[in-house]
C-alpha cells in the first residue's frame, strides 16, 4: 500500500467514498469500491449507508505506515463483507449468507472493546476470544421509499385499531337499528326515511367520542393510571396518538351526521307544505346555526393541529385548539332543540343526551386544569441560566415541592409572555439533584422571547459572565473537549460555551408537573439499551446523570447491571451541552457498566476533515468530540448491534428505550422482534427478550 494512502475500514458498507484531496469535498461514486493504491487518497464511508464506519486515528505524514492486516472490500453477492486477510475470531461462510463471529467473553459489544481502534466487523485485529460462536443473520434493512409512508403493521397496532373500530361499529349499529325499528319514532322515520338512523347513529358516536377525548389529555389522570395495574394492559404513553384517532373519528362521524341531516331537513321542509324551507332549517334555525358553528370550529381545530401547521406555528395550534370550549357549549345546546320528536311524547324525550356522557370526563378535566393552576403558582425560582452553542439554553429551577423521576417532563409558563401558554420540556436533571433543569433550544417565537427575557440571545448572552466549561455531574470545571493533548476541537462556536447569565431580574415562571414518561422504567431491567436521535437525546441526560449518582450508592441501581447508550446525531455541535455530560461520565470511570456509541450522520466541513487528519492520534481522545471513545460516521447497523447484545445477554430481558424520529423507531421495533427470537449455532433460542419503549414528544 502506498505510504500516502489513508484507509477507513468499514463495518458492513457497500463501498467507500473518495476524498481526492485532504479536506476536499466528498465525492460519492456511482459504482462499487474504487481501486486502491492511488496516491494521496483518503477514504471515508458514505453517510447514506446503514452501517457505521469509524474514522481511524490519522498518523503524521512523516511517520511510516505499516501494511494493514485487513483491507476494505465491498459486499459479497448476498450482502456480507469479505476480507483480504485472515482475522482471528472471525470466519465468513462460503455461501456468503451468514457471518459467524466469535464474540468476546466480556459484556462489551465487539466493536466497543478497549484498546486499538476496531475495524472490519468491529473486531479488534489480532485479539483473541474464547467465547461461544453465534450465527448473526444478515437481514436487509428498510430503505427510504414509497413503502415508508405505509404504517408498520404490528400486533399492538392491529389490536388497538380493531378494538376501536368494533366499539364504534357497535355504537353505530345499535343506535341505527333502534331508530329503524322502534315505534317511538315511527312518524319521524316515515317523514325522513332511513337517513334518520344515519344521522342519529353518527350523533351518538360524536357524543361518546367527544366525552372520551378529554380523558386522553388529562395529564394527571394519566399519570395516576401509570402507577396502577392499568398500565400493564394499556400503553399510557400513546395517549396523544389515541387522541388523534378519536379526533379523526369525530370528524368522520360529523360528516355522516351532516350528510344524514341534509336529507332529513329537506324531507321535513317538504312535509311542512311551505311553512318552512330547507334553507331556513339548515342555516337559520337554532339547530342549523349551532350545527354549522360546530363544523367550522372543528375544521379550524383539525386544520391547525396538522403537523405542517402545528410544528412551525405552535402558538396558533395552541390557541385554536382551545376552541373546544365553545365547541362543547354548542354541542350541549345543539341537542336541546329537539328537531326529532318522539311519537306521543309530551316533552322532547331523551334530549339532550350529551351531558350524561360528558359529566364525568368534564369533572376530571376541570380538576386537571384547577390542579395545574394551583401547582403552577407554588414558589418557583430560576437559580441558573447557561447559554450553550447552537442557541441552546440550560435553565436550572429551584422548586422544593416538585419531586421528579428520571426522564419525566414538565410544562412551563411565563406569564410575562403569555398567561395561558404552557410548553412541555423534558427534564435533563436527575432525581438526585437538588434542582430541576431543562435544555431549551430557541426554535420558535415563544422560546426565542423567553430566552431573551432570561438575558440570552442568538449570539452572545447579554451581561453574561464568561465561565469555563462546567461538569454537569459536579460543580467543577471541565477542560474543553478538544483542548486535551494539544488538539483543538474540530467543531468551534462563535462564543465561549457555558456562558452563565446573571439571574437577578429574571421573569417569573410557573411549572406544572412532572408527568410520567417511559424512561421511568429504565431501572426495572437488568440490561437497558438507550437510543437517542437528534433532540431525542434529551430524556437520556436525566437517565445518565441518575446512573452516575446510583453507581456511587450501593443498592440504588436495583436490577440494572448493564447500559448501552447509542446516540445518533447529524451535527454534534448542536448538542455540545450533551457532549459535556458524556465527557464527564467518562471521567468518572464507570467501567463495564456503561457503553456509549456516538454516530455522526451529517457531513463534515473541510476544516473538520483537515483537523481530524492533523490532530487524530492512536491513543489520544477523539479529535472531534474530545471523548475517549471514538465517533462513528454513518447510521448504526441495528441488526448487527442487537444480534451482538442478544448473544451477550443470554436469557435476559432487555429494555430498549428510544426517543427520536418515527423511521428509526420503526427499525428498532423490527429488530426488537427479530432478535427476541435469535438463535445460537446449535439452533437453540438465546432466551433474550427485547422490550421496546418509545418516548413521545
XYZ file of C-alpha atoms in Angstrom:
697
model
C 0.000 0.000 0.000
C 1.213 3.477 -0.848
C 2.589 5.404 2.128
C 0.329 8.342 1.378
C -2.892 6.330 1.449
C -5.213 6.513 4.442
C -7.896 3.805 4.568
C -11.051 3.817 6.619
C -12.240 0.326 7.429
C -15.962 -0.090 7.011
C -18.375 -2.151 9.031
C -20.749 -3.737 6.515
C -20.536 -0.968 3.923
C -21.203 -1.348 0.234
C -18.307 0.795 -0.826
C -16.091 3.719 0.063
C -16.357 7.353 -0.838
C -13.255 9.030 -2.196
C -11.890 12.316 -0.995
C -9.459 13.215 -3.801
C -7.536 15.655 -1.645
C -7.301 16.115 2.087
C -10.076 18.452 3.165
C -11.741 18.344 -0.239
C -15.415 17.695 -0.871
C -16.860 14.217 -0.544
C -17.500 12.548 -3.900
C -19.790 9.539 -3.851
C -19.019 7.056 -6.638
C -21.867 5.551 -8.580
C -20.289 2.126 -8.627
C -18.752 -0.141 -6.030
C -15.385 0.220 -4.357
C -12.816 2.424 -6.019
C -9.405 0.976 -6.817
C -6.816 1.113 -4.093
C -3.183 2.064 -4.237
C -3.632 5.565 -5.667
C -1.538 8.304 -4.177
C -2.922 10.731 -1.613
C -6.403 9.141 -1.396
C -8.304 9.305 1.897
C -11.325 7.021 2.133
C -14.441 7.728 4.114
C -17.707 5.773 4.275
C -20.788 7.425 2.868
C -23.234 8.921 5.332
C -26.141 7.429 3.400
C -25.313 3.818 4.237
C -26.993 1.988 7.086
C -23.851 0.714 8.784
C -21.367 2.844 10.684
C -17.755 3.437 9.857
C -15.096 4.601 12.226
C -12.585 7.232 11.275
C -9.232 5.880 12.454
C -6.540 7.929 14.071
C -4.594 9.624 11.300
C -0.885 9.433 11.790
C 1.595 12.076 10.910
C 2.549 12.122 7.215
C 6.167 11.822 8.244
C 5.561 8.567 10.065
C 5.820 5.250 8.293
C 2.611 3.311 7.713
C 2.654 -0.412 8.274
C 0.853 -2.708 5.889
C -2.696 -3.164 7.252
C -3.789 -6.612 8.351
C -7.193 -6.146 6.729
C -8.240 -4.028 3.797
C -11.669 -2.737 2.895
C -13.584 -4.606 0.224
C -17.214 -4.310 -0.904
C -20.091 -6.589 -0.002
C -20.301 -10.087 -1.369
C -23.167 -11.279 -3.510
C -25.532 -11.638 -0.560
C -24.506 -8.538 1.328
C -21.749 -9.999 3.515
C -18.454 -8.197 3.702
C -15.328 -10.183 2.941
C -11.708 -9.504 3.815
C -8.417 -9.999 2.078
C -6.717 -11.209 5.242
C -7.494 -13.753 7.891
C -8.879 -12.211 11.062
C -8.617 -14.177 14.301
C -12.019 -14.856 15.820
C -13.929 -14.283 12.596
C -14.998 -16.623 9.825
C -17.027 -15.975 6.723
C -19.157 -18.825 5.437
C -18.584 -19.855 1.838
C -22.200 -19.385 0.838
C -21.998 -15.722 1.899
C -25.369 -15.874 3.646
C -24.343 -15.607 7.269
C -21.408 -14.146 9.126
C -20.020 -16.140 12.032
C -18.414 -14.079 14.763
C -16.622 -15.302 17.868
C -17.873 -12.903 20.495
C -15.636 -11.762 23.333
C -16.440 -13.088 26.765
C -16.938 -9.597 28.213
C -20.205 -7.708 28.250
C -18.966 -5.198 25.682
C -20.236 -5.004 22.172
C -17.477 -6.398 19.943
C -16.839 -3.047 18.311
C -16.579 -1.172 21.622
C -13.815 -3.125 23.264
C -10.932 -1.118 24.618
C -7.531 -0.899 23.051
C -6.775 -0.085 19.422
C -9.451 1.199 17.115
C -11.877 -1.539 15.984
C -12.012 -2.029 12.230
C -13.606 -4.646 9.992
C -16.791 -6.074 11.547
C -15.972 -4.070 14.628
C -13.425 -6.654 15.761
C -10.028 -5.654 17.127
C -7.441 -7.028 14.719
C -5.294 -9.609 16.401
C -7.439 -10.011 19.514
C -8.211 -13.446 20.887
C -11.570 -14.717 22.075
C -12.770 -17.883 23.738
C -16.468 -17.046 23.772
C -19.011 -19.321 22.107
C -19.708 -18.832 18.432
C -23.079 -17.483 17.385
C -24.672 -17.048 13.998
C -25.649 -13.496 13.156
C -28.348 -13.367 10.461
C -27.805 -10.865 7.696
C -31.022 -9.005 7.057
C -31.969 -6.322 4.629
C -32.744 -3.100 6.432
C -35.619 -0.959 5.328
C -34.621 1.812 2.977
C -36.386 5.004 2.223
C -39.015 4.703 -0.427
C -42.693 4.797 -1.074
C -43.303 1.953 1.357
C -42.023 4.139 4.198
C -45.298 6.079 4.018
C -47.268 2.961 4.968
C -47.515 2.476 8.773
C -45.914 -0.669 10.083
C -48.440 -3.391 10.840
C -47.831 -4.669 14.364
C -49.891 -6.832 16.705
C -50.357 -3.983 19.162
C -51.450 -1.524 16.473
C -53.765 -4.076 14.865
C -55.385 -4.828 18.213
C -55.926 -1.134 19.008
C -57.489 -0.235 15.665
C -59.615 -3.374 15.613
C -60.892 -2.724 19.132
C -61.657 0.916 18.379
C -63.423 0.017 15.140
C -65.568 -2.593 16.898
C -66.533 -0.115 19.619
C -67.607 2.481 17.066
C -69.392 -0.118 14.960
C -71.295 -1.401 17.997
C -72.466 2.089 18.961
C -73.351 2.991 15.384
C -75.319 -0.191 14.631
C -77.135 -0.352 17.954
C -78.372 3.245 17.660
C -79.115 2.914 13.941
C -81.128 -0.292 14.372
C -83.063 1.257 17.230
C -84.199 4.224 15.124
C -85.021 1.930 12.207
C -87.223 -0.414 14.245
C -88.678 1.413 17.246
C -92.286 2.602 17.213
C -91.354 5.654 19.302
C -90.034 7.406 16.197
C -92.352 5.925 13.579
C -93.654 9.311 12.359
C -90.175 10.815 12.109
C -88.942 7.708 10.286
C -91.787 7.899 7.762
C -91.058 11.593 7.161
C -87.267 11.481 6.933
C -86.590 7.984 5.703
C -83.519 5.816 6.506
C -81.246 8.857 6.834
C -82.856 9.405 10.248
C -80.992 6.367 11.563
C -77.778 7.517 9.846
C -77.817 10.968 11.449
C -78.744 9.699 14.922
C -76.129 6.922 14.874
C -73.442 9.434 13.899
C -74.652 11.817 16.611
C -74.306 9.241 19.386
C -70.782 8.334 18.260
C -69.885 12.039 18.401
C -71.412 12.353 21.892
C -69.405 9.445 23.319
C -66.152 10.220 21.482
C -66.239 13.927 22.372
C -66.563 12.951 26.039
C -63.836 10.305 25.962
C -61.310 12.522 24.182
C -60.993 14.762 27.256
C -59.575 11.895 29.321
C -56.739 11.431 26.826
C -55.368 14.922 27.535
C -55.825 14.835 31.321
C -52.154 14.505 32.227
C -52.568 13.995 35.976
C -55.269 11.396 35.420
C -52.991 9.500 33.029
C -50.051 9.758 35.445
C -52.259 8.167 38.086
C -53.199 5.349 35.705
C -49.489 4.784 35.017
C -48.974 3.882 38.676
C -51.801 1.316 38.677
C -52.293 -2.122 37.153
C -53.931 -0.479 34.125
C -50.501 0.400 32.705
C -49.766 -3.326 32.312
C -52.500 -3.656 29.705
C -52.724 -0.171 28.166
C -49.825 1.813 26.726
C -50.380 5.095 28.565
C -47.577 6.804 26.640
C -49.560 6.691 23.394
C -52.339 8.935 24.665
C -51.594 11.623 22.059
C -51.842 9.087 19.237
C -55.138 7.854 20.670
C -56.288 11.481 20.967
C -55.660 11.949 17.249
C -57.502 8.751 16.351
C -60.529 9.800 18.391
C -60.388 13.272 16.840
C -60.454 11.914 13.294
C -63.297 9.594 14.288
C -65.288 12.636 15.410
C -64.583 14.268 12.039
C -65.827 11.189 10.171
C -68.955 10.841 12.305
C -69.644 14.561 11.860
C -69.621 14.026 8.107
C -72.149 11.186 8.424
C -74.318 13.232 10.776
C -74.371 16.293 8.486
C -74.920 14.124 5.415
C -77.931 12.454 7.022
C -79.447 15.716 8.234
C -79.100 17.279 4.793
C -81.771 14.852 3.571
C -83.714 14.890 6.851
C -84.281 18.652 6.826
C -85.177 18.597 3.138
C -87.867 15.995 3.841
C -89.163 17.977 6.836
C -89.447 21.134 4.716
C -91.349 19.211 2.024
C -93.746 17.762 4.602
C -94.451 21.209 6.099
C -96.363 22.316 2.986
C -94.345 25.502 2.648
C -94.370 26.507 6.322
C -90.567 26.325 6.422
C -87.869 25.898 3.811
C -84.904 23.588 3.785
C -82.507 26.540 3.658
C -84.013 28.084 6.768
C -83.848 24.805 8.665
C -80.261 24.188 7.642
C -78.782 27.671 8.108
C -81.112 29.935 10.141
C -82.861 27.672 12.614
C -81.283 27.276 16.091
C -80.220 23.716 15.338
C -78.762 24.801 11.985
C -76.816 27.728 13.445
C -75.296 25.699 16.286
C -74.521 22.776 13.993
C -72.771 24.887 11.369
C -70.760 26.750 14.008
C -69.571 23.437 15.431
C -68.485 22.275 11.982
C -66.499 25.491 11.481
C -64.820 25.223 14.911
C -63.986 21.562 14.321
C -62.488 22.351 10.912
C -60.280 25.090 12.407
C -59.051 22.857 15.235
C -58.264 19.936 12.937
C -56.521 22.077 10.318
C -54.279 23.882 12.813
C -53.436 20.586 14.533
C -51.833 19.141 11.400
C -48.078 18.755 11.643
C -47.326 21.208 8.824
C -49.015 23.986 10.775
C -48.540 22.825 14.364
C -44.763 22.490 14.304
C -43.782 25.881 12.848
C -46.732 27.714 14.442
C -47.272 26.096 17.829
C -48.937 29.199 19.280
C -51.561 29.099 16.530
C -52.215 25.432 17.255
C -52.381 26.070 21.000
C -54.938 28.855 20.839
C -57.138 27.342 18.137
C -57.257 24.034 19.998
C -58.899 25.857 22.891
C -61.899 26.361 20.645
C -63.013 23.065 22.167
C -64.632 25.134 24.944
C -67.221 26.883 22.709
C -67.485 23.611 20.740
C -68.724 21.756 23.828
C -71.105 24.588 24.738
C -72.619 24.450 21.259
C -72.761 20.647 21.411
C -74.859 20.792 24.577
C -77.146 23.426 23.052
C -77.410 21.655 19.692
C -79.223 18.638 21.088
C -81.661 20.646 23.192
C -83.743 21.961 20.273
C -85.478 18.621 19.721
C -85.582 18.525 15.925
C -86.527 14.840 16.011
C -89.532 14.319 18.281
C -90.811 11.012 19.579
C -94.421 9.996 18.961
C -96.929 10.597 21.784
C -94.304 12.336 23.953
C -95.397 15.449 25.889
C -91.776 16.636 26.093
C -88.690 16.138 23.972
C -87.872 12.756 25.479
C -84.263 11.682 25.665
C -82.816 15.060 24.637
C -80.221 16.272 25.166
C -78.121 13.184 25.897
C -74.628 14.662 25.626
C -74.367 15.824 29.236
C -74.904 12.282 30.520
C -71.683 11.087 28.893
C -69.837 14.382 29.266
C -70.309 14.951 33.009
C -67.635 12.635 34.474
C -64.874 13.398 31.891
C -65.657 17.106 32.271
C -65.227 16.927 36.049
C -61.907 15.070 35.681
C -60.657 17.607 33.155
C -61.834 20.548 35.268
C -59.963 19.181 38.289
C -56.958 18.764 35.980
C -56.980 22.431 34.990
C -57.514 23.633 38.561
C -54.655 21.431 39.781
C -52.443 22.839 37.039
C -53.157 26.408 38.103
C -52.687 25.743 41.827
C -49.491 23.757 41.357
C -48.090 26.295 38.916
C -48.414 29.082 41.482
C -46.205 27.386 44.055
C -42.875 29.158 44.701
C -40.527 28.690 41.754
C -37.121 30.295 41.312
C -34.705 30.231 38.386
C -31.332 29.601 40.016
C -29.082 29.442 36.960
C -29.183 30.152 33.237
C -26.419 28.878 30.957
C -26.262 29.634 27.252
C -24.709 26.863 25.181
C -23.744 26.879 21.488
C -26.294 26.468 18.720
C -28.966 28.510 20.509
C -29.424 26.100 23.415
C -30.214 27.497 26.864
C -29.955 25.497 30.073
C -32.327 26.599 32.826
C -31.940 25.382 36.402
C -35.002 25.809 38.596
C -35.484 25.588 42.345
C -38.873 24.182 43.323
C -38.843 22.197 46.543
C -42.397 20.948 46.100
C -41.534 19.165 42.839
C -40.270 15.585 43.043
C -39.352 14.090 39.677
C -38.250 10.741 38.308
C -35.784 10.060 35.521
C -36.885 11.173 32.071
C -40.100 12.881 33.137
C -41.271 16.155 31.639
C -42.784 19.401 32.898
C -44.819 22.268 31.481
C -43.511 25.816 31.818
C -45.496 29.030 31.614
C -44.044 32.542 31.523
C -46.869 34.986 32.364
C -44.877 37.933 31.016
C -45.088 36.375 27.537
C -48.471 34.683 27.679
C -50.685 33.919 30.635
C -52.190 30.817 29.065
C -49.373 29.165 27.070
C -47.804 26.101 28.674
C -44.906 24.461 26.839
C -43.563 20.947 27.573
C -39.868 20.345 28.293
C -38.097 17.114 29.195
C -36.142 17.238 32.442
C -32.388 16.861 31.985
C -31.667 16.807 35.713
C -31.520 13.657 37.796
C -33.895 12.960 40.700
C -30.856 13.094 42.976
C -30.126 16.734 42.027
C -31.317 19.477 44.363
C -32.776 21.318 41.393
C -34.586 20.591 38.155
C -33.185 21.628 34.796
C -34.225 21.744 31.170
C -32.355 22.436 27.938
C -34.347 24.681 25.632
C -33.484 25.324 22.016
C -34.505 28.700 20.610
C -36.591 27.399 17.725
C -39.973 29.144 17.875
C -41.411 32.522 18.751
C -42.117 31.662 22.375
C -38.741 30.048 23.092
C -36.865 32.943 21.482
C -38.758 35.528 23.508
C -38.355 33.504 26.701
C -34.596 33.203 26.124
C -34.313 36.946 25.547
C -36.123 37.644 28.812
C -33.647 35.326 30.521
C -30.828 37.517 29.201
C -29.803 35.339 26.256
C -29.782 35.964 22.541
C -28.996 34.118 19.343
C -25.444 35.416 19.611
C -23.846 36.141 22.968
C -25.587 36.218 26.312
C -26.409 39.735 27.412
C -24.455 40.636 30.511
C -23.154 37.109 30.727
C -20.214 36.250 32.875
C -17.755 34.033 30.973
C -17.166 30.759 32.727
C -15.092 27.701 31.973
C -16.999 24.667 30.834
C -18.601 23.097 33.882
C -19.087 19.464 34.768
C -22.758 18.505 34.541
C -22.202 15.933 37.307
C -20.207 18.026 39.746
C -19.684 21.730 40.205
C -16.120 21.711 38.976
C -14.586 22.983 35.769
C -14.108 20.844 32.737
C -11.478 21.274 30.107
C -12.654 21.975 26.606
C -13.069 18.616 24.802
C -10.713 19.479 22.001
C -8.175 21.053 24.317
C -6.713 17.872 25.739
C -3.453 16.715 24.377
C -2.970 19.955 22.490
C -5.598 19.055 19.895
C -8.147 21.782 19.274
C -11.733 20.733 18.745
C -12.831 20.304 15.160
C -16.134 21.996 15.940
C -15.957 25.616 17.032
C -18.563 28.055 18.274
C -18.990 31.766 17.843
C -18.693 32.387 21.575
C -17.363 30.642 24.639
C -19.834 27.903 25.564
C -21.115 27.633 29.090
C -21.767 31.338 29.492
C -23.680 31.914 32.708
C -26.307 34.605 32.710
C -26.910 36.629 35.845
C -30.152 35.531 37.457
C -31.323 38.796 39.012
C -34.315 40.433 37.384
C -35.437 37.240 35.642
C -39.096 36.752 34.754
C -41.458 34.772 36.950
C -42.333 31.329 35.675
C -44.883 28.693 36.602
C -44.114 24.973 36.463
C -46.649 22.169 36.166
C -45.661 18.567 36.595
C -43.740 16.375 36.476
C -45.529 13.887 34.261
C -44.651 10.299 33.520
C -42.524 9.003 30.667
C -41.337 5.541 29.526
C -37.781 6.176 30.750
C -39.052 5.922 34.324
C -38.775 2.146 33.917
C -35.079 2.004 32.945
C -34.072 0.693 36.360
C -36.638 -2.105 36.213
C -34.432 -4.020 33.745
C -31.149 -5.825 34.206
C -29.936 -4.617 30.798
C -31.025 -1.365 29.145
C -30.405 -0.018 25.644
C -30.884 3.743 25.316
C -31.161 5.145 21.788
C -31.427 8.890 21.242
C -31.634 10.525 17.818
C -31.219 14.270 17.417
C -33.124 16.252 20.016
C -34.461 12.904 21.236
C -31.291 12.574 23.286
C -32.726 14.951 25.898
C -34.576 12.393 28.111
C -31.427 10.324 28.470
C -29.466 13.187 30.021
C -31.556 12.650 33.144
C -31.081 8.886 32.980
C -27.300 9.062 32.549
C -26.928 11.537 35.410
C -29.023 9.331 37.663
C -26.894 6.334 36.665
C -23.802 8.117 37.912
C -25.425 9.005 41.215
C -26.647 5.462 41.735
C -23.283 3.855 40.964
C -21.843 5.758 43.929
C -24.576 4.438 46.249
C -24.698 0.642 46.725
C -28.107 -0.881 46.130
C -29.529 2.106 44.273
C -29.179 0.538 40.821
C -31.884 -2.002 41.631
C -31.761 -4.690 38.897
C -29.730 -2.708 36.362
C -26.335 -4.212 35.542
C -25.527 -3.018 32.017
C -26.399 0.046 29.931
C -25.751 0.554 26.211
C -26.227 4.134 25.072
C -26.449 4.852 21.324
C -26.510 8.469 20.202
C -27.360 9.365 16.597
C -26.725 12.978 15.686
C -26.459 14.947 12.459
C -24.499 17.834 13.976
C -22.652 17.219 17.233
C -22.055 20.925 17.738
C -25.810 21.440 18.032
C -25.753 19.233 21.147
C -22.431 20.263 22.652
C -24.137 20.555 26.035
C -24.733 16.802 25.891
C -21.111 16.213 24.959
C -20.168 17.832 28.273
C -22.189 15.187 30.084
C -20.615 12.306 28.144
C -17.103 13.630 28.787
C -17.907 13.972 32.484
C -19.263 10.420 32.622
C -16.098 9.070 31.005
C -14.012 10.814 33.643
C -15.996 9.006 36.331
C -14.649 5.637 35.098
C -17.914 3.708 35.167
C -16.057 0.799 33.600
C -18.031 -2.057 32.087
C -21.334 -0.728 33.385
C -21.913 1.908 30.674
C -21.008 1.782 26.979
C -21.503 4.846 24.801
C -21.646 4.862 20.997
C -21.945 8.128 19.048
C -22.889 8.142 15.350
C -22.468 11.305 13.314
C -24.715 11.256 10.241
C -24.082 14.794 8.971
C -21.368 15.833 6.560
C -18.088 17.146 7.847
C -16.810 20.502 6.709
C -13.444 20.805 5.010
C -11.955 22.354 8.150
C -13.245 19.495 10.292
C -11.780 16.887 7.939
C -8.458 18.712 7.939
C -8.460 18.947 11.740
C -9.248 15.253 12.039
C -6.376 14.353 9.750
C -3.899 16.541 11.615
C -4.850 16.073 15.247
C -6.104 12.484 15.441
C -3.773 10.208 17.388
C -3.921 6.497 18.158
C -4.003 6.820 21.940
C -5.441 10.307 22.412
C -9.050 11.412 22.715
C -11.371 11.732 19.758
C -10.368 14.861 17.846
C -13.973 15.701 17.013
C -15.569 15.349 20.445
C -12.748 15.070 22.959
C -14.143 11.804 24.321
C -12.140 8.651 24.923
C -14.499 6.576 22.798
C -14.482 7.228 19.057
C -17.149 8.862 16.941
C -18.618 6.732 14.156
C -19.721 8.191 10.841
C -22.954 6.928 9.304
C -26.066 5.252 10.585
C -25.835 2.428 13.109
C -26.448 -1.101 11.899
C -29.101 -2.057 14.434
C -29.318 -5.623 13.134
C -25.685 -6.221 13.986
C -25.866 -4.331 17.280
C -28.900 -6.219 18.561
C -27.527 -9.545 17.377
C -24.413 -8.872 19.449
C -26.426 -7.860 22.505
C -28.698 -10.907 22.181
C -25.644 -13.160 22.134
C -24.016 -11.432 25.113
C -27.087 -11.092 27.316
C -28.415 -14.636 27.137
C -31.784 -15.346 28.755
C -32.217 -11.759 29.916
C -34.969 -9.207 29.454
C -33.543 -6.097 27.793
C -35.365 -2.774 27.942
C -34.958 -0.704 24.767
C -35.788 2.982 25.234
C -35.927 5.301 22.243
C -36.677 8.950 21.601
C -36.442 10.365 18.098
C -37.890 10.221 14.575
C -40.527 7.684 13.601
C -38.449 5.878 10.886
C -35.780 4.974 13.443
C -38.481 3.813 15.854
C -39.894 1.538 13.159
C -36.476 -0.025 12.605
C -35.929 -0.531 16.327
C -39.323 -2.195 16.733
C -38.428 -4.600 13.948
C -35.037 -5.568 15.348
C -36.520 -5.963 18.839
C -38.989 -8.503 17.475
C -36.388 -10.208 15.292
C -33.700 -10.675 17.928
C -36.077 -11.598 20.716
C -36.070 -14.967 18.926
C -32.396 -15.098 17.906
C -30.700 -18.497 17.845
C -27.188 -19.667 18.506
C -25.196 -22.067 16.310
C -26.880 -25.074 17.934
C -30.304 -23.819 16.894
C -31.287 -23.020 20.478
C -33.083 -19.815 21.331
C -30.864 -17.328 23.161
C -33.730 -16.531 25.508
C -33.067 -12.806 25.188
C -36.199 -10.659 25.077
C -36.155 -7.038 23.886
C -38.989 -4.833 25.151
C -39.388 -1.602 23.189
C -40.422 1.723 24.755
C -40.771 4.932 22.757
C -40.774 8.430 24.170
C -43.479 10.535 22.519
C -42.525 14.183 22.129
